[in-house]
């Protein structure tokens, strides 16, 4: 069965998209730790990060680098943090999270955003994506 993220790539499930290319896709996390919390995924469905081929892993990291640069330009923060967990959704995803405090990377405190705020964040980060 297709993962929830594969359904997001196909558009079957809506998302606040940031960027995509042939192999990778970036979109806002629906239950963010902080404003601008973004997920970057390979389009090919794979469960665990280190089950990706080295080439696909490198491609995912390169794409994540570009997304992180766009987040830094858009969201005021001390730095952009990166985490890969995957215990909830079995489709590899890199969390890119604007950090101002350690709690922003701990997946405990969440931020509630309106759909208008999600749209504005996605548009802002997308505009700065190069
Ligand atoms: P993990 O698998 O790394 O523990 O976390 C999965 C992440 O995916 C969570 O941060 C969760 O909020 C996010 N997530 C789960 N379902 C959806 C969804 O349907 N849309 C979006 N945009 N994010 C989701």
Tab-separated table of N, CA and C and ligand atoms in Angstrom:
chain	number	residue	atom	x	y	z
A	1	UNK	N	0.840	-1.202	0.000
A	1	UNK	CA	0.000	0.000	0.000
A	1	UNK	C	0.879	1.257	0.000
A	2	UNK	N	0.433	2.242	-0.757
A	2	UNK	CA	1.218	3.481	-0.861
A	2	UNK	C	1.281	4.182	0.493
A	3	UNK	N	2.438	4.726	0.812
A	3	UNK	CA	2.572	5.461	2.073
A	3	UNK	C	1.816	6.787	1.973
A	4	UNK	N	1.547	7.372	3.126
A	4	UNK	CA	0.861	8.673	3.161
A	4	UNK	C	1.669	9.719	2.394
A	5	UNK	N	2.993	9.584	2.417
A	5	UNK	CA	3.821	10.568	1.712
A	5	UNK	C	3.795	10.338	0.200
A	6	UNK	N	3.681	9.076	-0.225
A	6	UNK	CA	3.515	8.818	-1.661
A	6	UNK	C	2.204	9.440	-2.141
A	7	UNK	N	1.181	9.383	-1.300
A	7	UNK	CA	-0.105	10.001	-1.658
A	7	UNK	C	0.007	11.532	-1.691
A	8	UNK	N	0.887	12.084	-0.875
A	8	UNK	CA	1.127	13.534	-0.920
A	8	UNK	C	1.833	13.898	-2.228
A	9	UNK	N	2.811	13.103	-2.622
A	9	UNK	CA	3.530	13.379	-3.884
A	9	UNK	C	2.561	13.352	-5.065
A	10	UNK	N	1.655	12.388	-5.060
A	10	UNK	CA	0.730	12.251	-6.195
A	10	UNK	C	-0.389	13.299	-6.152
A	11	UNK	N	-0.543	13.967	-5.004
A	11	UNK	CA	-1.604	14.969	-4.871
A	11	UNK	C	-2.907	14.390	-4.340
A	12	UNK	N	-2.907	13.063	-4.094
A	12	UNK	CA	-4.114	12.422	-3.540
A	12	UNK	C	-4.428	12.997	-2.154
A	13	UNK	N	-3.363	13.285	-1.399
A	13	UNK	CA	-3.499	13.978	-0.106
A	13	UNK	C	-2.862	15.357	-0.282
A	14	UNK	N	-3.581	16.430	0.096
A	14	UNK	CA	-3.014	17.775	-0.106
A	14	UNK	C	-1.835	18.058	0.823
A	15	UNK	N	-0.972	18.952	0.396
A	15	UNK	CA	0.144	19.374	1.254
A	15	UNK	C	0.500	20.808	0.921
A	16	UNK	N	1.279	21.412	1.802
A	16	UNK	CA	1.819	22.745	1.550
A	16	UNK	C	3.209	22.533	0.971
A	17	UNK	N	3.243	22.477	-0.353
A	17	UNK	CA	4.478	22.110	-1.057
A	17	UNK	C	5.481	23.259	-1.061
A	18	UNK	N	6.753	22.886	-0.909
A	18	UNK	CA	7.844	23.861	-0.975
A	18	UNK	C	8.569	23.752	-2.321
A	19	UNK	N	8.949	22.528	-2.679
A	19	UNK	CA	9.752	22.343	-3.900
A	19	UNK	C	9.764	20.867	-4.265
A	20	UNK	N	10.053	20.602	-5.543
A	20	UNK	CA	10.273	19.214	-5.961
A	20	UNK	C	11.161	19.193	-7.185
A	21	UNK	N	11.807	18.062	-7.386
A	21	UNK	CA	12.457	17.799	-8.670
A	21	UNK	C	12.074	16.380	-9.073
A	22	UNK	N	12.817	15.793	-9.958
A	22	UNK	CA	12.466	14.466	-10.468
A	22	UNK	C	12.427	13.407	-9.363
A	23	UNK	N	13.318	13.568	-8.362
A	23	UNK	CA	13.493	12.505	-7.371
A	23	UNK	C	13.107	12.858	-5.931
A	24	UNK	N	12.965	14.156	-5.634
A	24	UNK	CA	12.769	14.571	-4.246
A	24	UNK	C	11.619	15.574	-4.151
A	25	UNK	N	11.056	15.668	-2.938
A	25	UNK	CA	9.860	16.505	-2.730
A	25	UNK	C	9.959	17.086	-1.322
A	26	UNK	N	9.642	18.363	-1.171
A	26	UNK	CA	9.685	19.025	0.147
A	26	UNK	C	8.349	19.702	0.414
A	27	UNK	N	7.868	19.571	1.653
A	27	UNK	CA	6.566	20.134	2.029
A	27	UNK	C	6.565	20.389	3.533
A	28	UNK	N	5.627	21.243	3.976
A	28	UNK	CA	5.568	21.571	5.401
A	28	UNK	C	5.004	20.406	6.206
A	29	UNK	N	5.611	20.173	7.369
A	29	UNK	CA	5.061	19.185	8.307
A	29	UNK	C	3.722	19.710	8.831
A	30	UNK	N	2.712	18.859	8.856
A	30	UNK	CA	1.361	19.285	9.228
A	30	UNK	C	1.213	19.519	10.741
A	31	UNK	N	2.130	18.970	11.513
A	31	UNK	CA	2.095	19.142	12.981
A	31	UNK	C	3.465	19.652	13.435
A	32	UNK	N	3.767	20.919	13.082
A	32	UNK	CA	5.154	21.390	13.190
A	32	UNK	C	5.640	21.632	14.612
A	33	UNK	N	6.933	21.372	14.792
A	33	UNK	CA	7.609	21.747	16.040
A	33	UNK	C	7.768	23.257	16.109
A	34	UNK	N	7.939	23.881	14.945
A	34	UNK	CA	8.165	25.323	14.855
A	34	UNK	C	7.693	25.790	13.486
A	35	UNK	N	7.446	27.083	13.338
A	35	UNK	CA	7.053	27.629	12.038
A	35	UNK	C	8.130	27.326	11.004
A	36	UNK	N	7.741	26.730	9.895
A	36	UNK	CA	8.701	26.432	8.832
A	36	UNK	C	9.242	25.015	8.877
A	37	UNK	N	8.807	24.221	9.846
A	37	UNK	CA	9.214	22.806	9.943
A	37	UNK	C	8.839	22.099	8.637
A	38	UNK	N	9.852	21.598	7.971
A	38	UNK	CA	9.684	21.062	6.612
A	38	UNK	C	10.153	19.613	6.549
A	39	UNK	N	9.511	18.834	5.727
A	39	UNK	CA	9.916	17.448	5.478
A	39	UNK	C	10.438	17.337	4.054
A	40	UNK	N	11.549	16.642	3.886
A	40	UNK	CA	12.112	16.391	2.550
A	40	UNK	C	12.164	14.885	2.347
A	41	UNK	N	11.606	14.425	1.233
A	41	UNK	CA	11.487	12.975	1.018
A	41	UNK	C	11.974	12.579	-0.370
A	42	UNK	N	12.453	11.343	-0.491
A	42	UNK	CA	12.679	10.818	-1.840
A	42	UNK	C	11.334	10.393	-2.417
A	43	UNK	N	11.151	10.577	-3.704
A	43	UNK	CA	9.873	10.156	-4.304
A	43	UNK	C	9.748	8.639	-4.289
A	44	UNK	N	10.880	7.972	-4.411
A	44	UNK	CA	10.841	6.506	-4.325
A	44	UNK	C	10.637	6.112	-2.867
A	45	UNK	N	9.642	5.288	-2.639
A	45	UNK	CA	9.288	4.921	-1.267
A	45	UNK	C	10.297	3.932	-0.693
A	46	UNK	N	10.899	4.324	0.412
A	46	UNK	CA	11.826	3.444	1.146
A	46	UNK	C	11.585	3.727	2.611
A	47	UNK	N	11.647	2.716	3.444
A	47	UNK	CA	11.315	2.881	4.857
A	47	UNK	C	12.425	3.593	5.635
A	48	UNK	N	13.650	3.040	5.555
A	48	UNK	CA	14.720	3.521	6.441
A	48	UNK	C	15.787	4.295	5.665
A	49	UNK	N	16.257	5.384	6.302
A	49	UNK	CA	17.244	6.264	5.656
A	49	UNK	C	18.427	5.491	5.102
A	50	UNK	N	18.980	4.591	5.918
A	50	UNK	CA	20.222	3.947	5.500
A	50	UNK	C	19.983	2.698	4.649
A	51	UNK	N	18.729	2.517	4.222
A	51	UNK	CA	18.440	1.528	3.177
A	51	UNK	C	18.414	2.187	1.801
A	52	UNK	N	18.526	3.530	1.754
A	52	UNK	CA	18.674	4.204	0.464
A	52	UNK	C	20.027	3.827	-0.127
A	53	UNK	N	20.120	3.855	-1.449
A	53	UNK	CA	21.444	3.707	-2.063
A	53	UNK	C	22.269	4.937	-1.677
A	54	UNK	N	23.579	4.814	-1.766
A	54	UNK	CA	24.440	5.961	-1.441
A	54	UNK	C	24.100	7.144	-2.349
A	55	UNK	N	23.830	6.858	-3.613
A	55	UNK	CA	23.506	7.908	-4.577
A	55	UNK	C	22.204	8.629	-4.181
A	56	UNK	N	21.209	7.838	-3.786
A	56	UNK	CA	19.914	8.445	-3.430
A	56	UNK	C	20.029	9.211	-2.111
A	57	UNK	N	20.812	8.665	-1.185
A	57	UNK	CA	21.074	9.356	0.093
A	57	UNK	C	21.747	10.710	-0.174
A	58	UNK	N	22.784	10.687	-1.011
A	58	UNK	CA	23.490	11.937	-1.332
A	58	UNK	C	22.549	12.935	-2.009
A	59	UNK	N	21.695	12.426	-2.888
A	59	UNK	CA	20.736	13.300	-3.563
A	59	UNK	C	19.749	13.911	-2.590
A	60	UNK	N	19.284	13.115	-1.629
A	60	UNK	CA	18.346	13.606	-0.616
A	60	UNK	C	19.005	14.689	0.233
A	61	UNK	N	20.273	14.470	0.599
A	61	UNK	CA	20.983	15.462	1.423
A	61	UNK	C	21.242	16.743	0.631
A	62	UNK	N	21.574	16.618	-0.641
A	62	UNK	CA	21.798	17.813	-1.472
A	62	UNK	C	20.516	18.619	-1.624
A	63	UNK	N	19.420	17.920	-1.833
A	63	UNK	CA	18.136	18.618	-1.964
A	63	UNK	C	17.768	19.264	-0.625
A	64	UNK	N	18.008	18.555	0.480
A	64	UNK	CA	17.707	19.091	1.822
A	64	UNK	C	18.543	20.340	2.108
A	65	UNK	N	19.788	20.340	1.642
A	65	UNK	CA	20.676	21.508	1.804
A	65	UNK	C	20.034	22.737	1.173
A	66	UNK	N	19.548	22.571	-0.033
A	66	UNK	CA	18.926	23.699	-0.753
A	66	UNK	C	17.652	24.168	-0.037
A	67	UNK	N	16.879	23.224	0.489
A	67	UNK	CA	15.658	23.589	1.215
A	67	UNK	C	16.028	24.312	2.519
A	68	UNK	N	17.056	23.811	3.213
A	68	UNK	CA	17.480	24.449	4.473
A	68	UNK	C	17.937	25.883	4.230
A	69	UNK	N	18.648	26.110	3.130
A	69	UNK	CA	19.084	27.476	2.792
A	69	UNK	C	17.865	28.383	2.595
A	70	UNK	N	16.841	27.857	1.949
A	70	UNK	CA	15.616	28.637	1.715
A	70	UNK	C	14.895	28.918	3.035
A	71	UNK	N	14.881	27.937	3.938
A	71	UNK	CA	14.257	28.146	5.256
A	71	UNK	C	15.008	29.247	6.008
A	72	UNK	N	16.353	29.185	5.997
A	72	UNK	CA	17.168	30.195	6.690
A	72	UNK	C	16.874	31.602	6.186
A	73	UNK	N	16.642	31.710	4.897
A	73	UNK	CA	16.362	33.030	4.306
A	73	UNK	C	14.969	33.535	4.689
A	74	UNK	N	14.084	32.615	5.020
A	74	UNK	CA	12.667	32.963	5.194
A	74	UNK	C	12.266	33.127	6.653
A	75	UNK	N	12.777	32.239	7.507
A	75	UNK	CA	12.308	32.171	8.900
A	75	UNK	C	13.419	32.668	9.832
A	76	UNK	N	13.146	33.703	10.631
A	76	UNK	CA	14.151	34.125	11.609
A	76	UNK	C	14.377	33.008	12.643
A	77	UNK	N	15.612	32.561	12.778
A	77	UNK	CA	15.917	31.479	13.732
A	77	UNK	C	17.423	31.468	13.975
A	78	UNK	N	17.831	30.762	15.033
A	78	UNK	CA	19.262	30.688	15.334
A	78	UNK	C	19.988	29.802	14.338
A	79	UNK	N	19.310	28.741	13.890
A	79	UNK	CA	19.855	27.830	12.884
A	79	UNK	C	18.761	26.876	12.455
A	80	UNK	N	19.017	26.166	11.355
A	80	UNK	CA	18.084	25.130	10.934
A	80	UNK	C	18.657	23.778	11.380
A	81	UNK	N	17.856	23.042	12.145
A	81	UNK	CA	18.262	21.722	12.607
A	81	UNK	C	17.736	20.638	11.676
A	82	UNK	N	18.420	19.496	11.704
A	82	UNK	CA	18.022	18.362	10.866
A	82	UNK	C	17.874	17.125	11.739
A	83	UNK	N	16.821	16.365	11.460
A	83	UNK	CA	16.611	15.122	12.204
A	83	UNK	C	15.956	14.106	11.284
A	84	UNK	N	16.340	12.857	11.429
A	84	UNK	CA	15.666	11.776	10.702
A	84	UNK	C	15.224	10.750	11.740
A	85	UNK	N	13.918	10.508	11.800
A	85	UNK	CA	13.386	9.585	12.805
A	85	UNK	C	12.639	8.471	12.075
A	86	UNK	N	11.435	8.751	11.646
A	86	UNK	CA	10.728	7.779	10.808
A	86	UNK	C	9.945	6.723	11.557
A	87	UNK	N	9.733	6.924	12.861
A	87	UNK	CA	8.978	5.918	13.629
A	87	UNK	C	7.484	5.992	13.346
A	88	UNK	N	7.025	7.125	12.807
A	88	UNK	CA	5.593	7.292	12.553
A	88	UNK	C	5.224	6.953	11.111
A	89	UNK	N	5.997	7.464	10.166
A	89	UNK	CA	5.686	7.256	8.746
A	89	UNK	C	6.834	6.475	8.095
A	90	UNK	N	6.547	5.269	7.559
A	90	UNK	CA	7.623	4.417	7.019
A	90	UNK	C	7.996	4.784	5.581
A	91	UNK	N	8.280	6.056	5.381
A	91	UNK	CA	8.753	6.574	4.088
A	91	UNK	C	9.802	7.614	4.459
A	92	UNK	N	11.042	7.374	4.061
A	92	UNK	CA	12.153	8.231	4.504
A	92	UNK	C	11.794	9.707	4.417
A	93	UNK	N	12.068	10.445	5.511
A	93	UNK	CA	11.857	11.887	5.497
A	93	UNK	C	12.862	12.572	6.404
A	94	UNK	N	13.399	13.673	5.899
A	94	UNK	CA	14.318	14.515	6.662
A	94	UNK	C	13.506	15.663	7.247
A	95	UNK	N	13.566	15.814	8.569
A	95	UNK	CA	12.944	16.973	9.216
A	95	UNK	C	13.948	18.133	9.173
A	96	UNK	N	13.537	19.258	8.636
A	96	UNK	CA	14.329	20.497	8.706
A	96	UNK	C	13.539	21.477	9.565
A	97	UNK	N	14.129	21.866	10.689
A	97	UNK	CA	13.366	22.628	11.691
A	97	UNK	C	14.105	23.908	12.080
A	98	UNK	N	13.461	25.084	11.900
A	98	UNK	CA	14.064	26.322	12.394
A	98	UNK	C	14.174	26.256	13.922
A	99	UNK	N	15.383	26.445	14.436
A	99	UNK	CA	15.617	26.275	15.874
A	99	UNK	C	15.908	27.606	16.559
A	100	UNK	N	15.243	27.795	17.684
A	100	UNK	CA	15.597	28.888	18.588
A	100	UNK	C	15.899	28.355	19.982
A	101	UNK	N	15.446	27.155	20.262
A	101	UNK	CA	15.672	26.531	21.572
A	101	UNK	C	15.755	25.019	21.380
A	102	UNK	N	16.378	24.349	22.332
A	102	UNK	CA	16.507	22.891	22.264
A	102	UNK	C	15.145	22.215	22.127
A	103	UNK	N	14.135	22.804	22.746
A	103	UNK	CA	12.802	22.191	22.704
A	103	UNK	C	12.249	22.118	21.274
A	104	UNK	N	12.761	22.944	20.363
A	104	UNK	CA	12.258	22.939	18.982
A	104	UNK	C	12.592	21.645	18.243
A	105	UNK	N	13.584	20.916	18.734
A	105	UNK	CA	13.985	19.679	18.041
A	105	UNK	C	13.526	18.437	18.820
A	106	UNK	N	12.758	18.647	19.882
A	106	UNK	CA	12.421	17.514	20.745
A	106	UNK	C	11.063	16.869	20.458
A	107	UNK	N	10.323	17.379	19.515
A	107	UNK	CA	9.058	16.751	19.088
A	107	UNK	C	8.069	16.582	20.249
A	108	UNK	N	8.071	17.567	21.157
A	108	UNK	CA	7.135	17.521	22.292
A	108	UNK	C	6.171	18.702	22.193
A	109	UNK	N	6.739	19.907	22.112
A	109	UNK	CA	5.895	21.093	21.969
A	109	UNK	C	5.611	21.330	20.494
A	110	UNK	N	4.336	21.509	20.176
A	110	UNK	CA	3.927	21.710	18.787
A	110	UNK	C	3.342	23.099	18.611
A	111	UNK	N	3.352	23.570	17.375
A	111	UNK	CA	2.837	24.898	17.050
A	111	UNK	C	1.571	24.737	16.213
A	112	UNK	N	0.513	25.409	16.607
A	112	UNK	CA	-0.734	25.365	15.826
A	112	UNK	C	-0.739	26.528	14.838
A	113	UNK	N	-0.942	26.209	13.571
A	113	UNK	CA	-0.955	27.237	12.526
A	113	UNK	C	-2.264	27.173	11.751
A	114	UNK	N	-2.735	28.333	11.286
A	114	UNK	CA	-3.912	28.366	10.423
A	114	UNK	C	-3.487	27.972	9.007
A	115	UNK	N	-4.464	27.622	8.175
A	115	UNK	CA	-4.116	27.270	6.793
A	115	UNK	C	-3.493	28.470	6.089
A	116	UNK	N	-3.929	29.688	6.440
A	116	UNK	CA	-3.332	30.884	5.833
A	116	UNK	C	-1.849	31.000	6.213
A	117	UNK	N	-1.547	30.664	7.466
A	117	UNK	CA	-0.137	30.725	7.886
A	117	UNK	C	0.693	29.662	7.167
A	118	UNK	N	0.136	28.451	7.021
A	118	UNK	CA	0.851	27.402	6.281
A	118	UNK	C	1.120	27.857	4.845
A	119	UNK	N	0.094	28.429	4.207
A	119	UNK	CA	0.247	28.872	2.814
A	119	UNK	C	1.343	29.930	2.710
A	120	UNK	N	1.323	30.903	3.633
A	120	UNK	CA	2.311	31.987	3.588
A	120	UNK	C	3.724	31.444	3.813
A	121	UNK	N	3.874	30.500	4.748
A	121	UNK	CA	5.195	29.918	5.014
A	121	UNK	C	5.695	29.149	3.793
A	122	UNK	N	4.825	28.331	3.214
A	122	UNK	CA	5.231	27.534	2.048
A	122	UNK	C	5.609	28.443	0.884
A	123	UNK	N	4.831	29.491	0.677
A	123	UNK	CA	5.136	30.416	-0.431
A	123	UNK	C	6.472	31.117	-0.179
A	124	UNK	N	6.684	31.541	1.077
A	124	UNK	CA	7.928	32.250	1.407
A	124	UNK	C	9.147	31.375	1.203
A	125	UNK	N	9.108	30.159	1.728
A	125	UNK	CA	10.266	29.261	1.603
A	125	UNK	C	10.466	28.879	0.134
A	126	UNK	N	9.358	28.613	-0.544
A	126	UNK	CA	9.424	28.217	-1.956
A	126	UNK	C	10.063	29.317	-2.808
A	127	UNK	N	9.709	30.558	-2.509
A	127	UNK	CA	10.262	31.693	-3.264
A	127	UNK	C	11.778	31.786	-3.093
A	128	UNK	N	12.266	31.416	-1.911
A	128	UNK	CA	13.707	31.510	-1.647
A	128	UNK	C	14.473	30.242	-2.025
A	129	UNK	N	13.766	29.250	-2.546
A	129	UNK	CA	14.417	27.989	-2.927
A	129	UNK	C	15.162	28.176	-4.254
A	130	UNK	N	16.423	27.791	-4.251
A	130	UNK	CA	17.220	27.919	-5.491
A	130	UNK	C	17.799	26.576	-5.888
B	1	LIG	P1	8.449	10.585	12.163
B	1	LIG	O1	7.997	9.413	11.305
B	1	LIG	O2	9.787	11.114	11.738
B	1	LIG	O3	8.388	10.276	13.623
B	1	LIG	O4	7.412	11.771	11.957
B	1	LIG	C1	6.541	11.868	10.876
B	1	LIG	C2	6.183	13.323	10.653
B	1	LIG	O5	5.261	13.381	9.572
B	1	LIG	C3	5.516	14.008	11.848
B	1	LIG	O6	6.240	15.176	12.192
B	1	LIG	C4	4.101	14.324	11.359
B	1	LIG	O7	3.602	15.543	11.836
B	1	LIG	C5	4.277	14.340	9.845
B	1	LIG	N1	3.072	13.936	9.133
B	1	LIG	C6	2.328	12.816	9.351
B	1	LIG	N2	1.298	12.766	8.501
B	1	LIG	C7	1.383	13.871	7.727
B	1	LIG	C8	0.569	14.393	6.654
B	1	LIG	O8	-0.425	13.809	6.230
B	1	LIG	N3	0.978	15.561	6.097
B	1	LIG	C9	2.091	16.228	6.510
B	1	LIG	N4	2.400	17.374	5.889
B	1	LIG	N5	2.870	15.783	7.526
B	1	LIG	C10	2.507	14.617	8.117
